[in-house]
Short mmCIF file of C-alpha atoms in Angstrom, two decimals:
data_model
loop_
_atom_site.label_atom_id
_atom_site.label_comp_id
_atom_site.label_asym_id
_atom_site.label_seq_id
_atom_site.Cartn_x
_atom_site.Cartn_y
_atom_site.Cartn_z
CA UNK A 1438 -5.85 4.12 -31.35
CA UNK A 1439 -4.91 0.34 -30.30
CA UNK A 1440 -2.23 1.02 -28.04
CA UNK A 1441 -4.31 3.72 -26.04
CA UNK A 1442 -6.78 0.01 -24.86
CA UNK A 1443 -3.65 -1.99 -23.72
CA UNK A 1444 -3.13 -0.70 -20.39
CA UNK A 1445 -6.63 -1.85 -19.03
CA UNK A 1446 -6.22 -4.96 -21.07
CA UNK A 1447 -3.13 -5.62 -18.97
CA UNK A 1448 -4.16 -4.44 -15.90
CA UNK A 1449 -7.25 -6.49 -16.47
CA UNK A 1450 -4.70 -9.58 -16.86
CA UNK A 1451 -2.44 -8.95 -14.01
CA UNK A 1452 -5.48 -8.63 -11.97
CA UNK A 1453 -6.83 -12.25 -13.00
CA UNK A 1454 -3.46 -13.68 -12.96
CA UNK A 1455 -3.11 -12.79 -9.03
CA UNK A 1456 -6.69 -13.74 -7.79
CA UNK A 1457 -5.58 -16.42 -9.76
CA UNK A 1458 -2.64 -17.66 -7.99
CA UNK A 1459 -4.70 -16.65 -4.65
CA UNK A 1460 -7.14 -19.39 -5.55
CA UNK A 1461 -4.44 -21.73 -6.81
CA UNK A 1462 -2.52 -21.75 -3.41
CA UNK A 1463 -4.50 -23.57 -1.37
CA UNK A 1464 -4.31 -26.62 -3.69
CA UNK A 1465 -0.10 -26.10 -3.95
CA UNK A 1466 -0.27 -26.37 -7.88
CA UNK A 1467 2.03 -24.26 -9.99
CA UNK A 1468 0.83 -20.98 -12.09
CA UNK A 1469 -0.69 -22.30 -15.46
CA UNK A 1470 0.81 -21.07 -19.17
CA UNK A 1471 -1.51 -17.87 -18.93
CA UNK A 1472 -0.16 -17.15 -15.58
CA UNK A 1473 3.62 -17.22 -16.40
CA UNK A 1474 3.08 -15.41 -20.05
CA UNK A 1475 1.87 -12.52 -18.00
CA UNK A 1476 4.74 -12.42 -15.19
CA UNK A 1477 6.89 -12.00 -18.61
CA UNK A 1478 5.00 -8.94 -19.35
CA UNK A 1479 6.11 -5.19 -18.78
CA UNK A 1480 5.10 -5.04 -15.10
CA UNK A 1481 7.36 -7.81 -13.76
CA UNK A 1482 9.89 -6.29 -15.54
CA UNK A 1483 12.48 -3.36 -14.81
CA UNK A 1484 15.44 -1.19 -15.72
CA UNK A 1485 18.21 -2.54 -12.67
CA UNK A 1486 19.48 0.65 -11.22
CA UNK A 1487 22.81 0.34 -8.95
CA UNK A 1488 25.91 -2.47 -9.04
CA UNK A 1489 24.82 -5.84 -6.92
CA UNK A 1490 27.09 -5.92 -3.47
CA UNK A 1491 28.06 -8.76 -0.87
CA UNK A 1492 26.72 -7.14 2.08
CA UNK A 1493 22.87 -8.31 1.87
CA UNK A 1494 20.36 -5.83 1.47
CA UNK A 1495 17.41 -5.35 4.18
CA UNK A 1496 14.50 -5.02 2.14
CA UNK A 1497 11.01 -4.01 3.47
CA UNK A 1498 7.25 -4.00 1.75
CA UNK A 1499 7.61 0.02 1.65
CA UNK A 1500 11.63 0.27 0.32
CA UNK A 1501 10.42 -2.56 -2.42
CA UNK A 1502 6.98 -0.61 -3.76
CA UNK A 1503 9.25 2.59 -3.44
CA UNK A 1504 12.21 1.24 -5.90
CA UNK A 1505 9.54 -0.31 -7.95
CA UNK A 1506 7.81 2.77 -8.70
CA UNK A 1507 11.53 4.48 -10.24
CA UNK A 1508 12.26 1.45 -11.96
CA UNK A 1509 9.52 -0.86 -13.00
CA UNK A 1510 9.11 -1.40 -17.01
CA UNK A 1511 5.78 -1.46 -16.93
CA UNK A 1512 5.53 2.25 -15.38
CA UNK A 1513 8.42 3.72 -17.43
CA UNK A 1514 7.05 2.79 -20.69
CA UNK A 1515 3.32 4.04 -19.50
CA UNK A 1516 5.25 7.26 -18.82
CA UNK A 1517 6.73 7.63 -22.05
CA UNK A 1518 3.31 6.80 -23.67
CA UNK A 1519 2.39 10.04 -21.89
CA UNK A 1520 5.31 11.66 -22.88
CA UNK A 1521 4.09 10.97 -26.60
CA UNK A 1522 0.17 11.84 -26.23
CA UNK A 1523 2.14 14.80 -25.29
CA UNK A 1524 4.00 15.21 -28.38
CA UNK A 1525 0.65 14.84 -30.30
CA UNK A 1526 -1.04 17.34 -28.45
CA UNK A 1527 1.83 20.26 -29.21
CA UNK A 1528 1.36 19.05 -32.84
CA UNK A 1529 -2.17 19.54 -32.48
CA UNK A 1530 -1.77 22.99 -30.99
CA UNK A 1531 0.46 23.89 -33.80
CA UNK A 1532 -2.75 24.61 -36.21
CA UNK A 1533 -4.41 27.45 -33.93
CA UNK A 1534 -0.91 29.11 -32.95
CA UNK A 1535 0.72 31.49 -35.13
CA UNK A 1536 3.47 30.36 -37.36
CA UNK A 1537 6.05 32.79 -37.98
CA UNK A 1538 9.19 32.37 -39.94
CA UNK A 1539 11.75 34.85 -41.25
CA UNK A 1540 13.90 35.29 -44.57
CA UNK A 1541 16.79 36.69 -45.51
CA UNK A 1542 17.70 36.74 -49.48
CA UNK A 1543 20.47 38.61 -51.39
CA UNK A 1544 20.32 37.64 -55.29
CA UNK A 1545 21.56 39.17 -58.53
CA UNK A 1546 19.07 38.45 -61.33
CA UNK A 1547 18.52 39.58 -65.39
CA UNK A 1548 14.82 39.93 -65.89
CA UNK A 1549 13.39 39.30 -69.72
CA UNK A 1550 10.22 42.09 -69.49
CA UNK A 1551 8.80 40.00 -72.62
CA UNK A 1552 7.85 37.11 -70.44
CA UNK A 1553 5.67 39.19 -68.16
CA UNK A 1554 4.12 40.70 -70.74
CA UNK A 1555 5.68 43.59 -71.25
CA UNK A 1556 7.40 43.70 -74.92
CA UNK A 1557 10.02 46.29 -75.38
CA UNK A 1558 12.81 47.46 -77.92
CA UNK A 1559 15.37 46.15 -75.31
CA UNK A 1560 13.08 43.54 -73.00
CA UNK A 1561 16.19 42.51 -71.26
CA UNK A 1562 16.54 44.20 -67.90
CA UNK A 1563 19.64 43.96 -65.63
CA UNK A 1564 21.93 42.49 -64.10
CA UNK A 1565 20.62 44.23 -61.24
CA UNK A 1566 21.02 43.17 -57.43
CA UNK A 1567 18.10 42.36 -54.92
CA UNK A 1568 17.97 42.68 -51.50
CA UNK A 1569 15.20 41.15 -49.02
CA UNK A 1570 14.80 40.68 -45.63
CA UNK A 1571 11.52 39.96 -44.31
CA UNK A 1572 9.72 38.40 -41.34
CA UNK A 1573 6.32 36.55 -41.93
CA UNK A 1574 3.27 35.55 -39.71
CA UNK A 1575 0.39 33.18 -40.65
CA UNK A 1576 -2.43 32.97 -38.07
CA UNK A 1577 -5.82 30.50 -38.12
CA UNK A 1578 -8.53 32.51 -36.97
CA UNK A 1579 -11.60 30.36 -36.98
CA UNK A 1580 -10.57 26.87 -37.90
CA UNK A 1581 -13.24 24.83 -36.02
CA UNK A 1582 -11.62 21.31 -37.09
CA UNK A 1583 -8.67 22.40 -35.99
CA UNK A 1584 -9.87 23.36 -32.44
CA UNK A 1585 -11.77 20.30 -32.17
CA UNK A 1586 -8.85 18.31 -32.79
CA UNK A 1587 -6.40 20.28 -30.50
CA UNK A 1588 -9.52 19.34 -27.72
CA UNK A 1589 -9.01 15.40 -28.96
CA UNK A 1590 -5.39 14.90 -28.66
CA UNK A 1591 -5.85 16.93 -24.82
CA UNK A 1592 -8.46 14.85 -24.01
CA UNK A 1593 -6.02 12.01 -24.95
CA UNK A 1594 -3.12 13.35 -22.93
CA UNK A 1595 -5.46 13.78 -19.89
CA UNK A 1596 -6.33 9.99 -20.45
CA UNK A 1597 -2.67 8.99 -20.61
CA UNK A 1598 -1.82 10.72 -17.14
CA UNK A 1599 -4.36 9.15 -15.89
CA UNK A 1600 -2.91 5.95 -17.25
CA UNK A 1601 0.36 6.74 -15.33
CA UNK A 1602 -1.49 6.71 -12.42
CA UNK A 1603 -2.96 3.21 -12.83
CA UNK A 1604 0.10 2.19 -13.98
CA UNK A 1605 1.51 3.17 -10.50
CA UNK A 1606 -1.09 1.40 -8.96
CA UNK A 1607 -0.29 -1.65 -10.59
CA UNK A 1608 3.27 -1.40 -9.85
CA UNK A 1609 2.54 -1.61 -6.03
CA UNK A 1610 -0.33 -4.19 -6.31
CA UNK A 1611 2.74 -6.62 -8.37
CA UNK A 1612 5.57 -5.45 -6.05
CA UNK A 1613 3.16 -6.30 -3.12
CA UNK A 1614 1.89 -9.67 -4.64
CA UNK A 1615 5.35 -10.73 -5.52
CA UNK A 1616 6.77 -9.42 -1.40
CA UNK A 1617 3.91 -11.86 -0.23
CA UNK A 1618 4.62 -14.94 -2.68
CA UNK A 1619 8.22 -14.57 -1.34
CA UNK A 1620 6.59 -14.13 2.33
CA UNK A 1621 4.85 -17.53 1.87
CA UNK A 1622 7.85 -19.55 -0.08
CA UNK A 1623 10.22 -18.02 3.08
CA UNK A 1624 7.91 -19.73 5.38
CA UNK A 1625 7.25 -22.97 3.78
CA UNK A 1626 10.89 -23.11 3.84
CA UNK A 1627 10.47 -22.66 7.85
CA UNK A 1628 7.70 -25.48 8.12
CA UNK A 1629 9.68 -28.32 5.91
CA UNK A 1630 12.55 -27.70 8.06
CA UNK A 1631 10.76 -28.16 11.34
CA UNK A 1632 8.74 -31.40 9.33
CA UNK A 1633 12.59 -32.42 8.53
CA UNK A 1634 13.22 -32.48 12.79
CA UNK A 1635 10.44 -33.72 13.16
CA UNK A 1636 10.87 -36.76 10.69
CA UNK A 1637 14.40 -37.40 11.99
CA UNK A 1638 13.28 -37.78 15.54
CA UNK A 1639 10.82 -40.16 14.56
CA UNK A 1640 13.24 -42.38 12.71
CA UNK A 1641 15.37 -42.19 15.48
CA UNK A 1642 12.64 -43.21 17.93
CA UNK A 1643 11.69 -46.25 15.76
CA UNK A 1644 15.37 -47.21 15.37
CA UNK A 1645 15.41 -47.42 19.29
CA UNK A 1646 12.27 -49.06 19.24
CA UNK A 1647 12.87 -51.67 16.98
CA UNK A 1648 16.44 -52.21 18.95
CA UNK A 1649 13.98 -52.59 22.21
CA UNK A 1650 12.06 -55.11 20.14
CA UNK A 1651 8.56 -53.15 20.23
CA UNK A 1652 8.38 -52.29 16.42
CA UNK A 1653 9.05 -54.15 13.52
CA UNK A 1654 11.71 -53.34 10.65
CA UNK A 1655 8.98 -51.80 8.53
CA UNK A 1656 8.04 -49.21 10.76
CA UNK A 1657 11.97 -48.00 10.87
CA UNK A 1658 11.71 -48.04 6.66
CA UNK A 1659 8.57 -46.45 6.51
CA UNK A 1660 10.08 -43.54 9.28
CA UNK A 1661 13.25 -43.41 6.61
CA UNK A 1662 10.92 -42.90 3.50
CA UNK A 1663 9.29 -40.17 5.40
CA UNK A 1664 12.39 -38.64 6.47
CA UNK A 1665 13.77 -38.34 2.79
CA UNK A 1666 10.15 -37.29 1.76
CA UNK A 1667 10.63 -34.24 3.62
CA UNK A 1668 14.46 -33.26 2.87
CA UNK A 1669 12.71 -33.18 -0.81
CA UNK A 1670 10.33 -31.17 0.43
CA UNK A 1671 13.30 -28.98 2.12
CA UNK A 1672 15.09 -29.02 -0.86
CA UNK A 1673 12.25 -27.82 -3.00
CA UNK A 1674 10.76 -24.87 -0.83
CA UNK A 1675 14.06 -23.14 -0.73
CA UNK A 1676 14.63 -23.29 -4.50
CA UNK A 1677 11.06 -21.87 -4.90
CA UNK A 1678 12.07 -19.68 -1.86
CA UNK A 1679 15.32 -18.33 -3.93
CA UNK A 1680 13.51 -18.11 -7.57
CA UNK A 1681 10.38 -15.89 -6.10
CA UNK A 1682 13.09 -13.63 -4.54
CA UNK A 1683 14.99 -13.27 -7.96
CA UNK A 1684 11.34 -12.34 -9.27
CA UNK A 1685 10.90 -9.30 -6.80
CA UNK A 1686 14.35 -8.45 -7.79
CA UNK A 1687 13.35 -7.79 -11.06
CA UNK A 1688 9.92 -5.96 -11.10
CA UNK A 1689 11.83 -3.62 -8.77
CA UNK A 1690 14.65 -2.93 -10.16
CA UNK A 1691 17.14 -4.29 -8.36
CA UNK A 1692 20.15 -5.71 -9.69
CA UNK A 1693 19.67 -10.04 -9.94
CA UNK A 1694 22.51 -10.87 -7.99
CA UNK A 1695 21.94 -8.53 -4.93
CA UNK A 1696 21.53 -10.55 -2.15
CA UNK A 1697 18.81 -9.25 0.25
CA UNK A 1698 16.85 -10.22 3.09
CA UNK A 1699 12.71 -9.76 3.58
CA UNK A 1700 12.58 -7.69 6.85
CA UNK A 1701 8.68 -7.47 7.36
CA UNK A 1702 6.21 -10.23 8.05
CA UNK A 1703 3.27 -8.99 7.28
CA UNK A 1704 1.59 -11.41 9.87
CA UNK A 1705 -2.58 -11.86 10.05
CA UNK A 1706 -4.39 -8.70 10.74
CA UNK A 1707 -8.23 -8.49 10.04
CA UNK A 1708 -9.25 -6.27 7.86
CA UNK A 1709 -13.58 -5.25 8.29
CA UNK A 1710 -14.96 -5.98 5.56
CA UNK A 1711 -16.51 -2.46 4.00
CA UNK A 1712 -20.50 -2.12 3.00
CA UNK A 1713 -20.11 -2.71 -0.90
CA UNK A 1714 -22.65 0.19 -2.14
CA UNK A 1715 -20.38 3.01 0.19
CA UNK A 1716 -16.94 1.43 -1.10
CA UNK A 1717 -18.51 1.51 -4.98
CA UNK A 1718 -19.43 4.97 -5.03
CA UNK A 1719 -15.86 5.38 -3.95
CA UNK A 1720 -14.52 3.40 -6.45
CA UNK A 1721 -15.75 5.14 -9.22
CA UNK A 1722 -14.38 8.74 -8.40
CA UNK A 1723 -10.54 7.42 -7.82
CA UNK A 1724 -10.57 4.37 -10.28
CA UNK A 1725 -7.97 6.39 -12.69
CA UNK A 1726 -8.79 3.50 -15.51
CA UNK A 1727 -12.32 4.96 -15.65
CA UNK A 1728 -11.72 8.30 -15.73
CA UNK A 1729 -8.94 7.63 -18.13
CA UNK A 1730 -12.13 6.04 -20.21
CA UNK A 1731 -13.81 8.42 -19.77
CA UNK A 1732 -11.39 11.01 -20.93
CA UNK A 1733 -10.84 8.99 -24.11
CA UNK A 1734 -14.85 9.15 -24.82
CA UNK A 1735 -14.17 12.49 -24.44
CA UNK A 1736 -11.26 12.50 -27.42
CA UNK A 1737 -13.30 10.70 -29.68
CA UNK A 1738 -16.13 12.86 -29.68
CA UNK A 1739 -14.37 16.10 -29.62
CA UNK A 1740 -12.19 13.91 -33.26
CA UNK A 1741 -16.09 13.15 -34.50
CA UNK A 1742 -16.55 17.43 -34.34
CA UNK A 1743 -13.61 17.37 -35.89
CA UNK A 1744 -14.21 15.34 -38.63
CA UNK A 1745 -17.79 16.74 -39.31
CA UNK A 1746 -15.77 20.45 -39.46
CA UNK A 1747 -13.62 19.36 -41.94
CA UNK A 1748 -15.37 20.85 -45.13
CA UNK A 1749 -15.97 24.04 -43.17
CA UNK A 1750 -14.68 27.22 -44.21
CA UNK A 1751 -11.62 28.54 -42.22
CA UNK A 1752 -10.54 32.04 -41.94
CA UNK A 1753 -6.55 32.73 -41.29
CA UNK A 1754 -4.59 35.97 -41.49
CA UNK A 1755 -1.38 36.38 -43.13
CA UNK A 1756 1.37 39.06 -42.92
CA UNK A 1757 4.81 39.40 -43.74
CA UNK A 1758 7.15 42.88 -43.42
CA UNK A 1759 10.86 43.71 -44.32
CA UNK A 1760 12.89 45.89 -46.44
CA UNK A 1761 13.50 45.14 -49.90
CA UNK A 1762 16.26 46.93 -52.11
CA UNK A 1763 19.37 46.74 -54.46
CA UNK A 1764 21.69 47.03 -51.09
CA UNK A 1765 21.12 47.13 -47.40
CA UNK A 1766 21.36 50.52 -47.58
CA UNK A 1767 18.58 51.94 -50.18
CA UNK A 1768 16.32 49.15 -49.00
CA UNK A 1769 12.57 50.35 -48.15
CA UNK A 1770 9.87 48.88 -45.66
CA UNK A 1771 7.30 46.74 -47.47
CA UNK A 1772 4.37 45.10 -45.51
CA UNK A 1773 1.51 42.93 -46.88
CA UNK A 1774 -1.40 41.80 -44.84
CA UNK A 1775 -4.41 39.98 -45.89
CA UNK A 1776 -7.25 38.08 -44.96
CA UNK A 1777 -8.01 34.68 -46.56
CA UNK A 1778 -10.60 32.37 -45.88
CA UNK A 1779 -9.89 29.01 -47.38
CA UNK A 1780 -13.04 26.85 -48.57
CA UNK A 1781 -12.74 22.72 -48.83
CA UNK A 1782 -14.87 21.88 -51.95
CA UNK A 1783 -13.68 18.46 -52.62
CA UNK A 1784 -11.07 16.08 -50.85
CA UNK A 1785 -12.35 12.71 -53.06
CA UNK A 1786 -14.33 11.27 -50.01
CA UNK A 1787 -11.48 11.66 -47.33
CA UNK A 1788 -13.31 13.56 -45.06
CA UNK A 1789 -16.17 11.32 -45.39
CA UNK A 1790 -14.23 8.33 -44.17
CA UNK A 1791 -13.37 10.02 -41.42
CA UNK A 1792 -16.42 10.81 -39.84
CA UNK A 1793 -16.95 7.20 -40.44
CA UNK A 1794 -14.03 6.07 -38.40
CA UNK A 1795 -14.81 8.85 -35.91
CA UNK A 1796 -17.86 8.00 -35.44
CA UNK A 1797 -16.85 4.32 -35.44
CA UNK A 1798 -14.64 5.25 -32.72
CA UNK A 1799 -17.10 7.02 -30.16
CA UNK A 1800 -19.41 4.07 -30.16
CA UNK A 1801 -16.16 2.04 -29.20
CA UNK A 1802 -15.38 4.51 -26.55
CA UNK A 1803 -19.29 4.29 -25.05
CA UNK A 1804 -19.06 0.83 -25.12
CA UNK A 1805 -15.79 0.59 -23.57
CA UNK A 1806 -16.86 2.96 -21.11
CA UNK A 1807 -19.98 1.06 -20.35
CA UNK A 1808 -17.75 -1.95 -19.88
CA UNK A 1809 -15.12 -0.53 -17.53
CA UNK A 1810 -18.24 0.90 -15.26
CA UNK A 1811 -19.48 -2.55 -15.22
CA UNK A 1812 -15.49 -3.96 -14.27
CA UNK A 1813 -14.89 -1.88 -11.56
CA UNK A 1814 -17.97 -3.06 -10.07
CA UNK A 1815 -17.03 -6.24 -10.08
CA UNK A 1816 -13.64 -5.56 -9.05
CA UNK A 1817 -15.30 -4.47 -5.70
CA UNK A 1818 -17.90 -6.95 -5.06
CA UNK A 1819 -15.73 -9.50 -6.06
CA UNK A 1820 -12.89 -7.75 -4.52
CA UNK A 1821 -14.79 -7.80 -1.04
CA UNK A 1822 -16.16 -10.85 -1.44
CA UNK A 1823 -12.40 -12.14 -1.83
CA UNK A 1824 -11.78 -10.71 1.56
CA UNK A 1825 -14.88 -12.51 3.42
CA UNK A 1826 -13.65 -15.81 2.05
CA UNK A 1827 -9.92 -15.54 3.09
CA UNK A 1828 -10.75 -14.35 6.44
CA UNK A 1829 -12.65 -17.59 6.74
CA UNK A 1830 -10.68 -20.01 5.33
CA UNK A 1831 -7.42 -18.17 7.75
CA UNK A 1832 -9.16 -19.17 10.68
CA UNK A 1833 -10.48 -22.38 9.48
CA UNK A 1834 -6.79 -23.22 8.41
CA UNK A 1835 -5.32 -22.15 12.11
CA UNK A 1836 -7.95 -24.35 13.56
CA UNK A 1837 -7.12 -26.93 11.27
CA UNK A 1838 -3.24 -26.65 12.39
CA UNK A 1839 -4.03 -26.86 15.69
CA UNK A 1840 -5.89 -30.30 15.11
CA UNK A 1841 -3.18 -31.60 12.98
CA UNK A 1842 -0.62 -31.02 15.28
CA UNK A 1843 -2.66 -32.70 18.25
CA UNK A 1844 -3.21 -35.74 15.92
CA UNK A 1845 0.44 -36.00 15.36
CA UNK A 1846 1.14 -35.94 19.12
CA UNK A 1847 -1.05 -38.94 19.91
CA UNK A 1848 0.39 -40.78 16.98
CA UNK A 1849 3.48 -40.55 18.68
CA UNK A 1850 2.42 -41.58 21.69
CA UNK A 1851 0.40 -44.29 20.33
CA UNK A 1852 3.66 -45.61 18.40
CA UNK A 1853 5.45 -45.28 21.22
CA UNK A 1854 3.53 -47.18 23.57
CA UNK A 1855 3.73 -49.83 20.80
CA UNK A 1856 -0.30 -49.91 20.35
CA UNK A 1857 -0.14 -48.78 16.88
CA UNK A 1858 2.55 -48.66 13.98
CA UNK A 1859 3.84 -45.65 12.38
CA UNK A 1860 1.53 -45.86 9.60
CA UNK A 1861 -1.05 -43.56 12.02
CA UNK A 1862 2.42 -41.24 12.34
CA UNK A 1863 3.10 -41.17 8.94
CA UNK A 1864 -0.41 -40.18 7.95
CA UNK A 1865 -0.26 -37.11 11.19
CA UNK A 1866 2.64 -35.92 9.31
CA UNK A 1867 1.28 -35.86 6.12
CA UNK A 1868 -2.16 -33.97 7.92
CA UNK A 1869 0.43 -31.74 9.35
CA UNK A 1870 2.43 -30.47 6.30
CA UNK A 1871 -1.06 -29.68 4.05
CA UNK A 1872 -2.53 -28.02 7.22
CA UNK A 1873 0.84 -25.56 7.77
CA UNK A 1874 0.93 -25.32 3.65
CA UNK A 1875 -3.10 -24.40 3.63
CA UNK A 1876 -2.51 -22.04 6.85
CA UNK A 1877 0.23 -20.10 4.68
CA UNK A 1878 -1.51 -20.19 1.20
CA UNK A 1879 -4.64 -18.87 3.42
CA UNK A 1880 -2.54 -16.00 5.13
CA UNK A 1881 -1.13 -14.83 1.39
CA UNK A 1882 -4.63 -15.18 0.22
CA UNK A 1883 -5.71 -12.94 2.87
CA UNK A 1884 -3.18 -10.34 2.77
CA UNK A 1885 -3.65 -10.36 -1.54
CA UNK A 1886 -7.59 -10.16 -1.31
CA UNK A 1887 -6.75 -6.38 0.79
CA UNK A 1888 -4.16 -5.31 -1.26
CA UNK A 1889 -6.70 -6.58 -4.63
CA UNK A 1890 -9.30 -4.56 -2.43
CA UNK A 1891 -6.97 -1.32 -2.25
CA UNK A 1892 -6.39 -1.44 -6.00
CA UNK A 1893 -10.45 -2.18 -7.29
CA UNK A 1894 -10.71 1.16 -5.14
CA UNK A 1895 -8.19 3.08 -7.04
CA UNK A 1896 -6.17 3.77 -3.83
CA UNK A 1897 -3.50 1.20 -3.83
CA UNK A 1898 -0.63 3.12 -4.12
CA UNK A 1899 -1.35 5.45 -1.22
CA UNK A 1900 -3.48 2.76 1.09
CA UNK A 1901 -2.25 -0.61 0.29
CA UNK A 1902 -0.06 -0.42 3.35
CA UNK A 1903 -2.58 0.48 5.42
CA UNK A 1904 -5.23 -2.31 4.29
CA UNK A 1905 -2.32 -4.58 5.03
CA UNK A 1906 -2.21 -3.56 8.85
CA UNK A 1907 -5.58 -4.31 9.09
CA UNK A 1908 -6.95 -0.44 8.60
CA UNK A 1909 -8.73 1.43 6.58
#
């Protein structure tokens, strides 16, 4: 019964985990223990399909979520969970439909007639041969319990294809996360490069100006500091840059030492932020978590039923026919058929234990329900309210770039005209880099809060890609 609750319990995870790392970003501080336990989990994993080659592969949003959902861990071993519910159910089944089973028997016996009960001068009968072949049928009727439970373990099944299906939408909420987090490494790669020029023009200005006399030594070993600051910096984004693409690699399947490239950009479009009441509503009918709760409500109950039925009678028919004989040849159809209806009278409190556990069970499943109702609408408001907050802080960020990179221009120009030392450049640089990091934690924050949007609606697989273009 466990291992039906730990899909939402993971889902629940990964979900935290990313909004998460969304908040995290704008403050450039690594993922926390919780964090990286749960990128070691199932749905950052895969099976690699394919041999790695040297020509590098072009890799888009829509060819990554595609080879995740063949080859993601998390989704294969969901499937096989279904695969098993499966197995239950056919076991289930295998109470209401007929059993039939055939014999064939040749023997040569010596009967003693005194051990039946029937003394005679010579009791001793045979050796005589014995010939049987018969086919047999045993059928349950009216077996309530039985019913009841073959109802349970579909209700389960239903609840495990519906966990297939949130399984799938996790895949492509991870594959998408992890296509961004590269995204945003791949460009902060891009903006400590340009720092790097930057930096080495300015130490080469204040090398020329000190040889010109206008600066002083310190401002050339303060430009030098900076310079080295930011091949650090250089050095550090593209190891980030190369580890985020070996994690895509594997929560898609693809083999670790592939090379590939990240073709699409996934640059800022706005998204409109939906009325929360119409997107709930929504929510609700495609969330597959709560209808796979709700399903399992439905298994418990129809196990309570079962439970209660237990001690009831049950009526099954049984028939067999064959020919019996001393040889294949003198052997005579024989038939029986009969009617028996089978009474429990005592089981030494065993079915009173479980109605206790059943019943145990369906207040779980109410509660759990009541929960998961309760989760998904705060995956919406929460997922919306996400969305209103990135959108802000993007254009608050691109403002902020702007500003920075004016303040670093008249910094220059103030050093250069000799009216100030490169302290005031140092400190534009510095405004610069956390501006262009915030502006590209801000746009992954932004694109994650639609995707996180997608997925509290049910819908990511088959709209994330259009909540990333800006549509809905």
């Amino acid at each position: 019964m466990k291992a039906r609750c730990v899909l939402p319990a993971l889902a629940l995870a990964i979900v935290s985990v990313l909004a998460a790392r969304a908040a995290g970003a704008q403050t450039i501080q690594g993922a926390d223990q919780t964090a990286r336990t749960i990128t070691q989990g199932p749905f950052f994993g895969s099976v690699p399909k394919g041999t790695p080659t040297a020509e590098a592969l072009s890799l888009t949003v829509k060819d990554a979520v595609q080879r995740a959902l063949q080859a993601n861990l998390g989704l294969l071993l969901q499937e096989e969970t279904a695969t098993t519910a499966n197995a239950s159910r056919w076991r289930a089944l295998s109470d209401l439909l007929p059993n039939v089973s055939g014999s064939l028997a040749a023997r040569r016996q010596v009967l003693n007639l005194e051990a039946f009960g029937f003394p005679a001068p010579n009791p001793i009968v045979g050796p005589f041969n014995v010939f049987d072949a018969r086919i047999g049928v045993s059928q349950p009727v009216i077996d309530l319990a039985a019913m009841n439970e073959s109802r349970a373990a579909g209700a389960r099944l239903q609840a495990e294809k519906y966990g297939i299906r949130t399984a799938r939408d996790l895949v492509v909420l991870v594959t998408v996360n992890l296509y961004l987090e590269a995204l945003a490494t791949s460009s902060r790669v891009d903006m400590t490069h340009a720092q790097q020029d930057t930096a080495e023009a300015l130490y080469k200005q204040a090398q020329d100006l000190k040889g010109a006399g206008i600066v002083a030594g310190i401002d050339v070993l303060r430009s030098q500091v900076q310079l080295q600051t930011q091949r650090q910096r250089v050095i550090a984004a593209e190891n980030d840059f190369e580890k985020a693409k070996l994690q895509l690699a594997r929560a898609i399947g693809l083999p670790i030492a592939q090379p590939f490239t990240l073709v699409d950009k996934i640059p800022y479009a706005p998204l409109p932020v939906p009325p929360v009441e119409q997107v709930l509503a929504r929510a609700l009918e495609g969330r597959t978590d709560y209808l796979a709760a709700k399903s399992r409500l439905d298994a418990a109950r129809a196990a309570e039923r079962a439970a209660k039925d237990a001690l009831l009678p049950s009526l099954h028919v049984d028939a067999d026919y064959g020919t019996i004989g001393q040889t294949f040849g003198t052997a005579h159809p024989t038939y029986t058929m009969a009617a028996n209806v089978r009474i429990p009278l005592f089981d030494a409190g065993r079915t009173t234990a479980r109605r206790i556990d059943a019943s145990s069970l369906v207040r779980q499943r109410e509660a759990e329900l009541a929960d998961l109702q309760g989760r998904v609408e705060f995956d919406v408001r929460a997922a919306v309210l996400d969305l209103r907050a990135a959108d802000q802080q993007l254009q608050a960020a691109q403002t902020n770039v702007q500003l920075a990179n004016e303040e670093l221009t008249q910094a220059r120009d103030r050093f250069a005209a000799g009216v100030a030392s490169n302290l005031e450049v140092t400190q534009a640089q510095e405004s610069v880099a956390t501006a262009s990091e915030n502006l590209i934690a801000a746009l992954y924050s932004h694109n994650l809060a639609k995707a996180s949007l997608a997925r509290s609606l049910g819908i990511a697989e088959t709209a994330i890609m259009t909540y990333l273009g800006g549509n809905q």
